[in-house]
Amino acid sequence: MNPAQAAELLRQGQLVAIPTETVYGLAADATQESAIGQVFALKGRPADHPLIVHLGDASWAAHWGVLPPLFARLAERFWPGPLTLVVPRLARVSPLITGGQDSVALRVPRHPLTLETLRLLGEPVVAPSANRFGHTSPTRAEHVLSEFPGLAVLDGGPCPVGLESSIVDLTGPQPRLLRPGQLSRSQLEEVTGPLSASDVSAPRVPGALDRHYAPRTLTRWDDGSVPTGRWGWIGFSQRGATAEAMMPSSAEEYGARLYAALRELDDAGLEVILVERPPQGSEWEAVLDRLRRAVI
Ligand code: AMP
Ligand code: MG
């Protein structure tokens, strides 16, 4: 599959898995409600969990949202890139996309094949992670096919960031960080000033559910004990487990590897997976956020 074929399928109202720098997305033309409905159905995603609108260029944003001054500064600095901006929506945005809310989430992804697809389509796509609701997000084309056999996939190789985008809400008096991502809080705050913390219990952000990004295998923090039976290990040095994922010591590389590691261990027929706690420090915020939602 190439971008021209992907754009054609999307134009016909079909779903296509697309590569982005964060994770693979399950894309549907954002102007076709029946296609958007199929995204919810295929993922098993509750209807009140809003979708991100992926744009081919920052200039498209004005057709979808009301853009505050901070929007232009963030977009100029970080787009294309792993940053989603929530702004008041315009009337043409389907309530299916926004979960009935009066705001819309916008992003320009940084992957050449997907940007080409979007520009050929001439319309944005909605593109939640291409996995069943609550599962680990796919960071390789083969992960998508293991979730959804037979789905059309635009293979763009492994996702270099590997964690979902940072989400900043620009609808209130103060910008708020709704979900941490690879862009660190301090990088964002250089543009926004102090970001207020998100209310993690708010259901507006599916990724904010307590248990999300979760393997099927029981997964818990390392507490120093050695489990009986077949067990897995996600850590920085070897531990003598049945299957081990050795993780990089840089937060960025760890983030890029994490979901593939969770999937590998999840497929290894283990009784439990233990996770070594990553170091403290703001650069680990996004990794720690995802690990907390993967462990029991
Ligand atoms: P995902 O597709 O898993 O990256 O998730 C999309 C993220 O964008 C979810 O966490 C959504 O809740 C969030 N999102 C989309 N639209 C809105 C919105 N209008 N307000 C707040 N969050 C949103
Ligand atoms: Mg997801």
mmCIF file of C-alpha atoms and ligand atoms in Angstrom, residues 23 43 45 49-52 54 84 86-87 97-98 101-105 127-129 137 164-165 167 169 178-179 203-208 212-213, ligand 1:
data_model
loop_
_atom_site.group_PDB
_atom_site.id
_atom_site.type_symbol
_atom_site.label_atom_id
_atom_site.label_comp_id
_atom_site.label_asym_id
_atom_site.label_seq_id
_atom_site.Cartn_x
_atom_site.Cartn_y
_atom_site.Cartn_z
ATOM 1 C CA VAL A 23 1.817 5.118 17.341
ATOM 2 C CA LYS A 43 -12.000 -0.581 18.408
ATOM 3 C CA ARG A 45 -14.335 2.351 21.956
ATOM 4 C CA HIS A 49 -14.258 9.123 24.151
ATOM 5 C CA PRO A 50 -13.350 11.841 21.647
ATOM 6 C CA LEU A 51 -10.989 11.378 18.704
ATOM 7 C CA ILE A 52 -8.025 13.466 17.575
ATOM 8 C CA HIS A 54 -5.099 14.714 12.232
ATOM 9 C CA THR A 84 -2.278 17.594 20.311
ATOM 10 C CA VAL A 86 -7.651 21.035 22.272
ATOM 11 C CA VAL A 87 -9.575 24.136 21.177
ATOM 12 C CA ILE A 97 -15.581 13.100 16.809
ATOM 13 C CA THR A 98 -15.855 15.173 19.961
ATOM 14 C CA GLN A 101 -18.208 18.098 23.653
ATOM 15 C CA ASP A 102 -17.834 21.628 22.324
ATOM 16 C CA SER A 103 -14.054 21.255 21.935
ATOM 17 C CA VAL A 104 -11.958 19.459 19.332
ATOM 18 C CA ALA A 105 -8.444 17.962 19.499
ATOM 19 C CA ALA A 127 -6.956 8.350 14.019
ATOM 20 C CA PRO A 128 -7.094 6.833 17.498
ATOM 21 C CA SER A 129 -4.488 4.172 18.181
ATOM 22 C CA SER A 137 -0.992 0.813 21.307
ATOM 23 C CA GLU A 164 0.921 8.827 22.328
ATOM 24 C CA SER A 165 1.084 12.613 21.805
ATOM 25 C CA ILE A 167 -2.275 16.807 24.863
ATOM 26 C CA ASP A 169 -6.065 21.927 26.484
ATOM 27 C CA LEU A 178 -4.120 16.616 29.793
ATOM 28 C CA ARG A 179 -1.688 13.843 28.826
ATOM 29 C CA PRO A 203 -13.057 10.859 31.377
ATOM 30 C CA ARG A 204 -12.428 13.267 28.492
ATOM 31 C CA VAL A 205 -9.111 11.609 27.860
ATOM 32 C CA PRO A 206 -9.343 7.829 27.337
ATOM 33 C CA GLY A 207 -5.654 7.516 28.051
ATOM 34 C CA ALA A 208 -6.464 8.862 31.510
ATOM 35 C CA HIS A 212 -5.209 1.428 29.798
ATOM 36 C CA TYR A 213 -2.363 0.429 27.512
HETATM 37 P P1 AMP B 1 -5.666 8.478 21.294
HETATM 38 O O1 AMP B 1 -6.402 8.376 20.028
HETATM 39 O O2 AMP B 1 -5.613 7.234 22.114
HETATM 40 O O3 AMP B 1 -4.359 9.216 21.158
HETATM 41 O O4 AMP B 1 -6.593 9.387 22.142
HETATM 42 C C1 AMP B 1 -7.035 10.605 21.665
HETATM 43 C C2 AMP B 1 -6.902 11.537 22.765
HETATM 44 O O5 AMP B 1 -7.287 12.884 22.498
HETATM 45 C C3 AMP B 1 -7.796 11.039 23.803
HETATM 46 O O6 AMP B 1 -7.107 10.915 24.997
HETATM 47 C C4 AMP B 1 -8.901 12.030 23.760
HETATM 48 O O7 AMP B 1 -9.697 12.110 24.859
HETATM 49 C C5 AMP B 1 -8.193 13.290 23.513
HETATM 50 N N1 AMP B 1 -9.181 14.217 23.056
HETATM 51 C C6 AMP B 1 -9.743 14.214 21.858
HETATM 52 N N2 AMP B 1 -10.651 15.202 21.773
HETATM 53 C C7 AMP B 1 -10.667 15.835 22.979
HETATM 54 C C8 AMP B 1 -11.403 16.917 23.531
HETATM 55 N N3 AMP B 1 -12.326 17.553 22.822
HETATM 56 N N4 AMP B 1 -11.153 17.270 24.792
HETATM 57 C C9 AMP B 1 -10.205 16.622 25.510
HETATM 58 N N5 AMP B 1 -9.494 15.579 25.055
HETATM 59 C C10 AMP B 1 -9.719 15.196 23.799
#
